[in-house]
mmCIF file of C-alpha atoms and ligand atoms in Angstrom:
data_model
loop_
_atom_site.group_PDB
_atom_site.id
_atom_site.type_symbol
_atom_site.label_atom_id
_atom_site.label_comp_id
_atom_site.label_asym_id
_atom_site.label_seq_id
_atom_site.Cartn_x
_atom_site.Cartn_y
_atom_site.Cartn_z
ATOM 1 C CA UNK H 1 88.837 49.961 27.820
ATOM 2 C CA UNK H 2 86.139 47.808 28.918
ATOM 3 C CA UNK H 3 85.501 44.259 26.903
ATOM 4 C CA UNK H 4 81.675 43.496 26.454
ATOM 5 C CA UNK H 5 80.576 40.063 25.705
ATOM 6 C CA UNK H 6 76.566 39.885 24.485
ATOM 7 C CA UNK H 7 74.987 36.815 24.672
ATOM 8 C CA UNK H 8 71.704 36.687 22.912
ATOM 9 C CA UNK H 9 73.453 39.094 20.107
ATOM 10 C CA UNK H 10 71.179 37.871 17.704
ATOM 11 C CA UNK H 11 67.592 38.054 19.736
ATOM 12 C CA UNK H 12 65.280 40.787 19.906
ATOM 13 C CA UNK H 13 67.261 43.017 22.423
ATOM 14 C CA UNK H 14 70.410 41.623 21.423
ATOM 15 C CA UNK H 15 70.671 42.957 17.565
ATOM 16 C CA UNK H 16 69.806 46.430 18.668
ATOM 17 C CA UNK H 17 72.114 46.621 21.533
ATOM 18 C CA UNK H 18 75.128 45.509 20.177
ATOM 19 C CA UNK H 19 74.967 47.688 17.637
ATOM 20 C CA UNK H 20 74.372 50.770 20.533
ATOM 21 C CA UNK H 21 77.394 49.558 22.687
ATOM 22 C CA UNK H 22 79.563 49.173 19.769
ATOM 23 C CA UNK H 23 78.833 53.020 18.972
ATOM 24 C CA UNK H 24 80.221 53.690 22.444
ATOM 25 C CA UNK H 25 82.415 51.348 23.462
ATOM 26 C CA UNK H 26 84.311 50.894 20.119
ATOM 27 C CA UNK H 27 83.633 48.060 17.493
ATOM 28 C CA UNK H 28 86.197 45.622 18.564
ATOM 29 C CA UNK H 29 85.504 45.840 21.740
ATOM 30 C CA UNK H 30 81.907 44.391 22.040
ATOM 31 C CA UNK H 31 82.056 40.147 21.324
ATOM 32 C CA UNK H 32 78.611 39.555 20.037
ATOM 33 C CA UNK H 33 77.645 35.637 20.962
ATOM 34 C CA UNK H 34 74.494 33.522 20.091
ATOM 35 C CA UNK H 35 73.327 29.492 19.175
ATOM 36 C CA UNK H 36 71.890 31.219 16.130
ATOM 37 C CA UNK H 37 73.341 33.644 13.283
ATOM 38 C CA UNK H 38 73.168 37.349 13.434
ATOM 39 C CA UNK H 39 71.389 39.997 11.635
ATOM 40 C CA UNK H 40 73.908 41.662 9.061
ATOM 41 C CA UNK H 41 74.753 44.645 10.496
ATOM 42 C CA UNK H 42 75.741 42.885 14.048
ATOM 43 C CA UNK H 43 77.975 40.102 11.598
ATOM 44 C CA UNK H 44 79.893 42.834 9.537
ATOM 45 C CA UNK H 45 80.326 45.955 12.479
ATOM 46 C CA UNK H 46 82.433 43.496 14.786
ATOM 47 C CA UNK H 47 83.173 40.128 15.976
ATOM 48 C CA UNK H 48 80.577 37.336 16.189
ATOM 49 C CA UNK H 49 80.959 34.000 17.466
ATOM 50 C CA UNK H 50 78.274 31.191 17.707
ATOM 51 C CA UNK H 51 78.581 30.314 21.279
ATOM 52 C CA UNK H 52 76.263 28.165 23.560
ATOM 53 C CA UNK H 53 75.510 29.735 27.088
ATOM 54 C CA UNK H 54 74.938 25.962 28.079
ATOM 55 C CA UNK H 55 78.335 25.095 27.650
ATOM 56 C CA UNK H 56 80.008 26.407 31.002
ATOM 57 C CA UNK H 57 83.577 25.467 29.978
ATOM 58 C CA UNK H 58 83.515 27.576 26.378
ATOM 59 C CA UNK H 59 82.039 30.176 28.364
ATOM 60 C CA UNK H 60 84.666 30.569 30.666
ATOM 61 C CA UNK H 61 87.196 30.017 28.249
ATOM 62 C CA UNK H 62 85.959 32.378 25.831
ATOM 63 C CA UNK H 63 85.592 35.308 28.997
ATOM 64 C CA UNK H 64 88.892 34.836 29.878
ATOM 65 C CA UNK H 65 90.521 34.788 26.489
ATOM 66 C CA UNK H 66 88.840 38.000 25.799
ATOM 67 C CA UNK H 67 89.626 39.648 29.041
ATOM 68 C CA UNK H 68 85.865 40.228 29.659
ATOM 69 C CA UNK H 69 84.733 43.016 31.691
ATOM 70 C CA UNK H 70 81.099 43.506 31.444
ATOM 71 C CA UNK H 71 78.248 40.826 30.306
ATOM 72 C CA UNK H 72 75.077 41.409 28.963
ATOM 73 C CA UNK H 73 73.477 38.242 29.215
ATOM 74 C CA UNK H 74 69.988 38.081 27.252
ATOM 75 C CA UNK H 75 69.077 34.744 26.402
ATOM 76 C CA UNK H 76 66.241 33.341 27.718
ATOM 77 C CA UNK H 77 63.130 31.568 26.730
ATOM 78 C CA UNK H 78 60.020 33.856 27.009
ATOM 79 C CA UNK H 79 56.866 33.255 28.079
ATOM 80 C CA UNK H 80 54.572 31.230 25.806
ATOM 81 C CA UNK H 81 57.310 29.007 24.796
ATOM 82 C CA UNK H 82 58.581 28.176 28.102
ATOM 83 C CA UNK H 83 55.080 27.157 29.175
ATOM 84 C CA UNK H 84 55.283 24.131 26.224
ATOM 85 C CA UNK H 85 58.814 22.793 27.882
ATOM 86 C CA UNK H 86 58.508 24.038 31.420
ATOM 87 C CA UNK H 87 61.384 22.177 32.587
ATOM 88 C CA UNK H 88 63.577 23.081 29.770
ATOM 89 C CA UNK H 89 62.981 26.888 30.160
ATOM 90 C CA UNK H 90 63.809 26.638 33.742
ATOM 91 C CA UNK H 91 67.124 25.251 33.065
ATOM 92 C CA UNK H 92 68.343 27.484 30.009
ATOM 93 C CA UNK H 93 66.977 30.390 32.288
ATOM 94 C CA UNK H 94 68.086 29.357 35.470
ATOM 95 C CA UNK H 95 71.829 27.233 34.629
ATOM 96 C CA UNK H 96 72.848 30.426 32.304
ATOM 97 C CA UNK H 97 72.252 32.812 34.607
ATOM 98 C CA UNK H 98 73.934 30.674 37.788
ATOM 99 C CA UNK H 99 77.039 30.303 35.723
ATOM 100 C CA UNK H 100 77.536 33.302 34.757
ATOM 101 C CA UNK H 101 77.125 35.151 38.195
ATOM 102 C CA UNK H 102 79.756 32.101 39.410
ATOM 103 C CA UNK H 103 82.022 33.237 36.455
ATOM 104 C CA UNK H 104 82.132 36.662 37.929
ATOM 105 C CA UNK H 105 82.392 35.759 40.789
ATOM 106 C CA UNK H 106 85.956 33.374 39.840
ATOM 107 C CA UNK H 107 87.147 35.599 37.579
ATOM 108 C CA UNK H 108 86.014 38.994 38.464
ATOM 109 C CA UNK H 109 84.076 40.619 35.565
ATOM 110 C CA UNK H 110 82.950 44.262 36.421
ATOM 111 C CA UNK H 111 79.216 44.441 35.808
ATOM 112 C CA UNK H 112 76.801 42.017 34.547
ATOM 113 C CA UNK H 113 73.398 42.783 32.720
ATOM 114 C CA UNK H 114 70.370 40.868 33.195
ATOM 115 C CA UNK H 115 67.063 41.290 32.114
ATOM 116 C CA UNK H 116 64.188 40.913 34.386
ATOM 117 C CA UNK H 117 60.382 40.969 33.040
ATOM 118 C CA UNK H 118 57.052 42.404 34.272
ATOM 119 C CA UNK H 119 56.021 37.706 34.250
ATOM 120 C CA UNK H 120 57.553 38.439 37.908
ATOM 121 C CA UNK H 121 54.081 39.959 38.640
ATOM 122 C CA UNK H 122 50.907 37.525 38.733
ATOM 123 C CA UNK H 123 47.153 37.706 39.168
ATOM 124 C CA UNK H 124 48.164 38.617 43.374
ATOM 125 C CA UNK H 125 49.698 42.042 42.008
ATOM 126 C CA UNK H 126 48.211 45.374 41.678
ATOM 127 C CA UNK H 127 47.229 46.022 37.745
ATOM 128 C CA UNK H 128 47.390 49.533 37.353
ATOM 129 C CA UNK H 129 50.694 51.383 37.944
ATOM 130 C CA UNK H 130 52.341 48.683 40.205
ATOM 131 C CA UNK H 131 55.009 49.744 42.552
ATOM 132 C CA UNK H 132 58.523 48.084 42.454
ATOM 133 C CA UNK H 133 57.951 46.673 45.861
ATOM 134 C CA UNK H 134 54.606 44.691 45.537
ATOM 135 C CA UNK H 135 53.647 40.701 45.241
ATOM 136 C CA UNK H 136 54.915 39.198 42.928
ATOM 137 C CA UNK H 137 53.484 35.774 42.530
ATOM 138 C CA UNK H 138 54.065 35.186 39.027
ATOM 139 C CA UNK H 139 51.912 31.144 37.930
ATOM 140 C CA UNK H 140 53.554 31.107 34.621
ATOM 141 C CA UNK H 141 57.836 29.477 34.244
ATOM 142 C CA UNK H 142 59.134 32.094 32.453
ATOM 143 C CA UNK H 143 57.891 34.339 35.474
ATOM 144 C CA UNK H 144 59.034 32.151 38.091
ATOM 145 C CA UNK H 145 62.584 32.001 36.421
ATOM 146 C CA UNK H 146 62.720 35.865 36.323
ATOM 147 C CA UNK H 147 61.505 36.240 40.222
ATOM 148 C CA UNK H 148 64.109 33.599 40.849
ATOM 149 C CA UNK H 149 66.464 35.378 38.514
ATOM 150 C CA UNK H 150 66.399 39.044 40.478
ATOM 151 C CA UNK H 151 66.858 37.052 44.218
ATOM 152 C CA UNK H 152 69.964 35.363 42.872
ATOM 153 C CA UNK H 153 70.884 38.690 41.446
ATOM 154 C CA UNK H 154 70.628 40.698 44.802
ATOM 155 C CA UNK H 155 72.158 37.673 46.568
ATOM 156 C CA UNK H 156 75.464 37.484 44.414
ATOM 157 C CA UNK H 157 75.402 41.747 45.086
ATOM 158 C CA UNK H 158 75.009 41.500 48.858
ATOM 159 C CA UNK H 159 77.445 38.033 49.132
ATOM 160 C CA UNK H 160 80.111 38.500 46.420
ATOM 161 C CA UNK H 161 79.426 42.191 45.839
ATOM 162 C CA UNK H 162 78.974 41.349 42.137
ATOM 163 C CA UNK H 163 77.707 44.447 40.134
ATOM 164 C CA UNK H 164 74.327 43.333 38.849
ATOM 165 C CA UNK H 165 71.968 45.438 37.174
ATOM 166 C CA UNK H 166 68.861 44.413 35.616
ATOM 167 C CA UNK H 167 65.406 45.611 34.485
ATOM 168 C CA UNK H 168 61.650 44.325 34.377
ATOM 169 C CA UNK H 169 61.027 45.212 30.584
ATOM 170 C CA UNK H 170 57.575 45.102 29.589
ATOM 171 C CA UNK H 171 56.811 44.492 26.026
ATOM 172 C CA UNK H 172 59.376 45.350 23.908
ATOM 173 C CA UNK H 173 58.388 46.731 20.151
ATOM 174 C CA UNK H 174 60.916 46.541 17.546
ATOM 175 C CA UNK H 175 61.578 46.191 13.537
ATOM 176 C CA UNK H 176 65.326 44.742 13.089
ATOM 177 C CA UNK H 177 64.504 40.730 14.527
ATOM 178 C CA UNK H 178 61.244 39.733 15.611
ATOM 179 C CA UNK H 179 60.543 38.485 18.929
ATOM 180 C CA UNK H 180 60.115 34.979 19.591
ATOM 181 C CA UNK H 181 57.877 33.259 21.710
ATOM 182 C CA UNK H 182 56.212 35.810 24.087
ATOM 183 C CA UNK H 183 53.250 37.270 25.049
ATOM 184 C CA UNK H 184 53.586 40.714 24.060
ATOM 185 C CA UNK H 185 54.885 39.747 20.670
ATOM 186 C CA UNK H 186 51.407 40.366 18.927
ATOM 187 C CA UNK H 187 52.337 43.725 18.971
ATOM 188 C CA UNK H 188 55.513 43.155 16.442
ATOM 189 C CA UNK H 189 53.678 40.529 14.730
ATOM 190 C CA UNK H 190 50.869 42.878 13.825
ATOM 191 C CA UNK H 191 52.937 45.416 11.714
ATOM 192 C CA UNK H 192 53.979 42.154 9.536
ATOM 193 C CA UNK H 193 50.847 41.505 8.855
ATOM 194 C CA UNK H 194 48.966 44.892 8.490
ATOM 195 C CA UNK H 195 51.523 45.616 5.935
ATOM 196 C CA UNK H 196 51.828 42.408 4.220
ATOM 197 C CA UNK H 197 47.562 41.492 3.963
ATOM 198 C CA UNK H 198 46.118 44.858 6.015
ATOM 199 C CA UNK H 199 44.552 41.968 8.534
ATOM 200 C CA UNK H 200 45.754 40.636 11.347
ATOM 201 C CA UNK H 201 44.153 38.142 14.012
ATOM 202 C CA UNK H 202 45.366 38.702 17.018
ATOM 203 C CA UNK H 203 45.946 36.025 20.097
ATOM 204 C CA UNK H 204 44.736 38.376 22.461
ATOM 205 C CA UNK H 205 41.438 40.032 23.493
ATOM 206 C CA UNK H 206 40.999 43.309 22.108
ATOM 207 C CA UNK H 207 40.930 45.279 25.494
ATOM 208 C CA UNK H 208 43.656 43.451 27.142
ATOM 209 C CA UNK H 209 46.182 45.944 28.039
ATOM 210 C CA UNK H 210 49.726 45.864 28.978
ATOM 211 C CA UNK H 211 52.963 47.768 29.909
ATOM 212 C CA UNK H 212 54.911 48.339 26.569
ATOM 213 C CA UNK H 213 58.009 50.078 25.551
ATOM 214 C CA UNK H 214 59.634 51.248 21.887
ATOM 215 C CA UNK H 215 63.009 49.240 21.739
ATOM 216 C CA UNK H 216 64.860 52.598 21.494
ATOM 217 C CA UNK H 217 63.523 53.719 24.242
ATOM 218 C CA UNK H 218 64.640 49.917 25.831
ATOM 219 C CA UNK H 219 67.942 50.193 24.965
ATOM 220 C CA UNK H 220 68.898 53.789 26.002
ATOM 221 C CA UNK H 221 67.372 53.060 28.916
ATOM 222 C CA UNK H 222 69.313 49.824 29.483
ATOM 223 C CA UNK H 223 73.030 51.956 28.653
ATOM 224 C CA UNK H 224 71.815 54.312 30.976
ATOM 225 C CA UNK H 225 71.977 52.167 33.604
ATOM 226 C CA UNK H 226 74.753 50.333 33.069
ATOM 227 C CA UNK H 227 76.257 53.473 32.940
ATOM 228 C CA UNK H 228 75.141 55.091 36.434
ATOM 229 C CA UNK H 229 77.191 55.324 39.507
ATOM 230 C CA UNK H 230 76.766 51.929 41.199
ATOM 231 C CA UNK H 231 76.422 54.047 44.401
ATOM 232 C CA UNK H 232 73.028 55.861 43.306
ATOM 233 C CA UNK H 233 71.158 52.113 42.767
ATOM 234 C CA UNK H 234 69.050 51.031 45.352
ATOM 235 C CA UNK H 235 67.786 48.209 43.642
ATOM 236 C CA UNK H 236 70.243 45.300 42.868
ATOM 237 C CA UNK H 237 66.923 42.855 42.308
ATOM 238 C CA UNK H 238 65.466 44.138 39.129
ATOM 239 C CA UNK H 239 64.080 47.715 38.598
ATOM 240 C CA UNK H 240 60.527 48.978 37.110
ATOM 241 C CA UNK H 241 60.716 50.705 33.903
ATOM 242 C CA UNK H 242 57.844 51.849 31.959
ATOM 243 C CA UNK H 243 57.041 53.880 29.051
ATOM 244 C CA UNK H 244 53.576 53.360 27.231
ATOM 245 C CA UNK H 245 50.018 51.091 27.885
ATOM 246 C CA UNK H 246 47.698 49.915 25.393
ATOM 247 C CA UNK H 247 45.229 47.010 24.121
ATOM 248 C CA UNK H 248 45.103 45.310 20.861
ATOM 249 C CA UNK H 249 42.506 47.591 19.828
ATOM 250 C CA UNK H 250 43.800 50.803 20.577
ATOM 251 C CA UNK H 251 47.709 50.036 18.702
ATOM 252 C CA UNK H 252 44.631 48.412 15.627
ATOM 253 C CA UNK H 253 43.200 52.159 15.772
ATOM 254 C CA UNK H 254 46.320 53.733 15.448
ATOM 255 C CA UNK H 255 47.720 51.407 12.528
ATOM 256 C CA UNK H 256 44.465 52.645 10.881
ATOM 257 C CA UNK H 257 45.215 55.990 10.356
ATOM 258 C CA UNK H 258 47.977 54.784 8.074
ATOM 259 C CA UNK H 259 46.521 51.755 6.677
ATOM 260 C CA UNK H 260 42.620 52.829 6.107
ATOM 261 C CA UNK H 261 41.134 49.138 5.359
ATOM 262 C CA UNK H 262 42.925 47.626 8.187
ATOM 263 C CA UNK H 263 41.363 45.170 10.177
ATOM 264 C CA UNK H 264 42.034 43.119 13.419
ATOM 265 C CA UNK H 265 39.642 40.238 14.391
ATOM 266 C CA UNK H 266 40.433 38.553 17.868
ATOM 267 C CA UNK H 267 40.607 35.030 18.216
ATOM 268 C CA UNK H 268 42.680 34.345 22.143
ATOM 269 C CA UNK H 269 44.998 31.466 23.196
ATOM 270 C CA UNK H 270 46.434 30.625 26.004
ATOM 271 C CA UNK H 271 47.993 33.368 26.473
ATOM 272 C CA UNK H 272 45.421 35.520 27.260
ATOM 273 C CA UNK H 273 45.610 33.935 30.758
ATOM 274 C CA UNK H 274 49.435 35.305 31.009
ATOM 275 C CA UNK H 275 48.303 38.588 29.732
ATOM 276 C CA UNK H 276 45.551 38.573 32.152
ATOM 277 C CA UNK H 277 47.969 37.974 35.227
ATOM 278 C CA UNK H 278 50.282 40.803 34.187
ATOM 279 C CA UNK H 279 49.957 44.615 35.333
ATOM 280 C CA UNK H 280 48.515 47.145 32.593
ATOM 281 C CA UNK H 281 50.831 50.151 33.456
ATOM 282 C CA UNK H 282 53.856 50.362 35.649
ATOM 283 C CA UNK H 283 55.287 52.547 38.114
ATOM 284 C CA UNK H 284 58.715 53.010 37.820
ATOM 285 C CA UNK H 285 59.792 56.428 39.828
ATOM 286 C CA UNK H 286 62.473 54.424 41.652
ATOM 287 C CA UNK H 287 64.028 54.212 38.004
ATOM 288 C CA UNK H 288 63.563 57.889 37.524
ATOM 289 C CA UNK H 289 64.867 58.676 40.701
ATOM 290 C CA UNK H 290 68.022 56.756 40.827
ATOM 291 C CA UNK H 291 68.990 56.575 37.260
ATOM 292 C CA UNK H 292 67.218 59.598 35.659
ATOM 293 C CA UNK H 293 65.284 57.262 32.821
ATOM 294 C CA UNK H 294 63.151 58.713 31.079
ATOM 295 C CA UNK H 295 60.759 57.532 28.051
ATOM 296 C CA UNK H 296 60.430 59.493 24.676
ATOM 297 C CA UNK H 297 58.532 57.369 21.813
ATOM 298 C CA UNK H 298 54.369 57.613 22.089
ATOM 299 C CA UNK H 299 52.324 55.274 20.706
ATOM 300 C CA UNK H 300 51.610 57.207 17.789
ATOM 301 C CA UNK H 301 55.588 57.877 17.125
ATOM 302 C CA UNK H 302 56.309 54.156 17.419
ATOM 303 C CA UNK H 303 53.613 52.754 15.031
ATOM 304 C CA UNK H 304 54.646 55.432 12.461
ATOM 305 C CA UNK H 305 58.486 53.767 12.723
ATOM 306 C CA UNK H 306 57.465 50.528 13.162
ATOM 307 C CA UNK H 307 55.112 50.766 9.710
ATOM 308 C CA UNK H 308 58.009 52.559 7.656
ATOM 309 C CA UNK H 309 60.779 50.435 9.005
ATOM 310 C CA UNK H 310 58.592 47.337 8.310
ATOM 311 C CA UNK H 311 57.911 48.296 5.337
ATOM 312 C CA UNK H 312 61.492 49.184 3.931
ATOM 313 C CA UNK H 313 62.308 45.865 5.031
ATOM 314 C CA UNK H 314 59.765 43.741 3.481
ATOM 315 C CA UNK H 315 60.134 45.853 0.232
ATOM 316 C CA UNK H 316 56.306 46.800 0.431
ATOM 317 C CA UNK H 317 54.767 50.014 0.669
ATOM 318 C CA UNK H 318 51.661 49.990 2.453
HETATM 319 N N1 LIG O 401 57.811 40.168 26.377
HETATM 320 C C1 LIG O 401 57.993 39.037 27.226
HETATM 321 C C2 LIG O 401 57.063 37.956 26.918
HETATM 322 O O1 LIG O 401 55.991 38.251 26.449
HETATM 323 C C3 LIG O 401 57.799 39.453 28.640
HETATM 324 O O2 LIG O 401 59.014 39.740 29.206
HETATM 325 O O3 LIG O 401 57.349 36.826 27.167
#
């Protein structure tokens, strides 16, 4: 039976996907890690540990222990924070991700997961449904890390035949833990705050549009493949994955028809300029191709789950 060791457990993609592997792999066998505390349900369904990726030596320590076969390695600091400590996001990026391809590599995990981002794409890139193969010339850190990130990948694939896999999420939309520092979050943040004071002001321009995806959708996608036969992947950088587009004002439309006196003013920040350099809509047939992913949750389906989960959670109706 394999071992899986999460770190990031308690982040965004973290809290939803231990909870998915543990349905599949068996609670006890799926080692949720993090600097910070868990959401409940990832605490109680198996075992936890605080853990810093930083710290090489407790991280090989703690692999080996556990007889480790697969990591899913998701922390990482996203894009608007990383541009306040540049330097400091390139090292928790970089130094995590180096150590634990060399950990692998020494003592001979199976298959690592790492996730990639649509930041490898800049202002150089084609906006509307960008290939996999394109520039990428990505001006902000976080960006540079991930381009960095998916060479070092495909390098420790081709060299050391380590089996990497890895994706370039695009904004990722969920309700358990809020997202944390990135440029796409507006789009969680906004469900908060229609439901809690039916206003929100947004850090974005209203017609700025970009690649997004329902974390469901993320995290089937994600199993799936981790699951495929390593011989169908042709893509050991990091592969395209899409499901939906849309602006501020279009997911402010669609909240409307739930919440009637809803209302979205637009005051942008720096990170309009990130936005700005990013695609609006991916292509990602290589993905369907080799892996068979697919996308199920429209717009409309997620913003009706994102308003009722929201809402049970902040025990307000709206
Ligand atoms: N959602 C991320 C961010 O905005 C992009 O990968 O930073």
């Amino acid at each position: 039976m394999d071992k899986i060791l999460i770190i990031g457990a308690s982040g965004q993609i973290g809290s939803d996907l231990t909870i998915a592997l543990r349905e599949i792999f068996g609670n006890e066998n799926v080692f949720a890690t993090d600097i910070k505390q868990p959401p409940q349900d990832v605490l109680e369904s198996g075992p936890f540990q605080i853990l810093d990726v930083m710290n090489e030596n407790a991280l090989n320590d703690f692999v080996v222990k556990n007889k480790i076969t697969q990591i899913y390695h998701l922390a990482a600091v996203l894009s608007g924070n990383a541009e306040k400590l540049p330097s400091k996001a390139w090292e928790i990026n970089m130094k995590s991700l180096l150590s634990i391809l060399n950990l692998a590599k020494e003592v001979g995990v199976k298959k690592i997961f790492w996730p990639s981002s649509i930041a490898v794409f800049g202002n150089t890139t084609p906006k509307i449904r960008t290939p996999q193969l394109t520039y990428t010339e990505p001006n902000t850190v976080y960006g540079i890390s991930k381009l960095a990130g998916e060479r070092w990948c495909e390098y420790y694939y081709n060299k050391y035949n380590i089996d990497v896999r890895s994706i370039r999420y695009p904004g990722l939309i969920s309700y358990k833990t809020e997202a944390g520092g990135g440029t796409t979050d507006y789009a969680v943040e906004i469900f908060y705050e229609a439901i809690k004071f039916h206003k929100y002001e947004c850090f974005l321009k209203e017609d700025t549009v970009l690649p997004m995806m329902f974390m469901p959708d993320a995290i089937e996608g994600t199993i799936k493949l981790m699951e495929a036969d390593s011989n169908k992947l042709t893509i050991r950088s990091s592969y395209n994955m899409a499901a939906i587009s849309f602006s501020p004002k279009e997911i402010a439309e669609e909240i409307k028809k739930h919440i009637n006196d809803f209302t979205i003013t637009y005051n942008p920040d720096f990170r309009q300029n990130i936005a700005e350099s990013w695609p609006q809509s991916i292509d990602d047939s290589v993905a369907r191709k080799d892996w068979d992913w697919q996308h199920k949750y429209s717009l409309p389906d997620m913003v009706q789950i994102m308003l009722n989960e929201i809402s049970k959670k902040l025990g307000k109706n709206y």
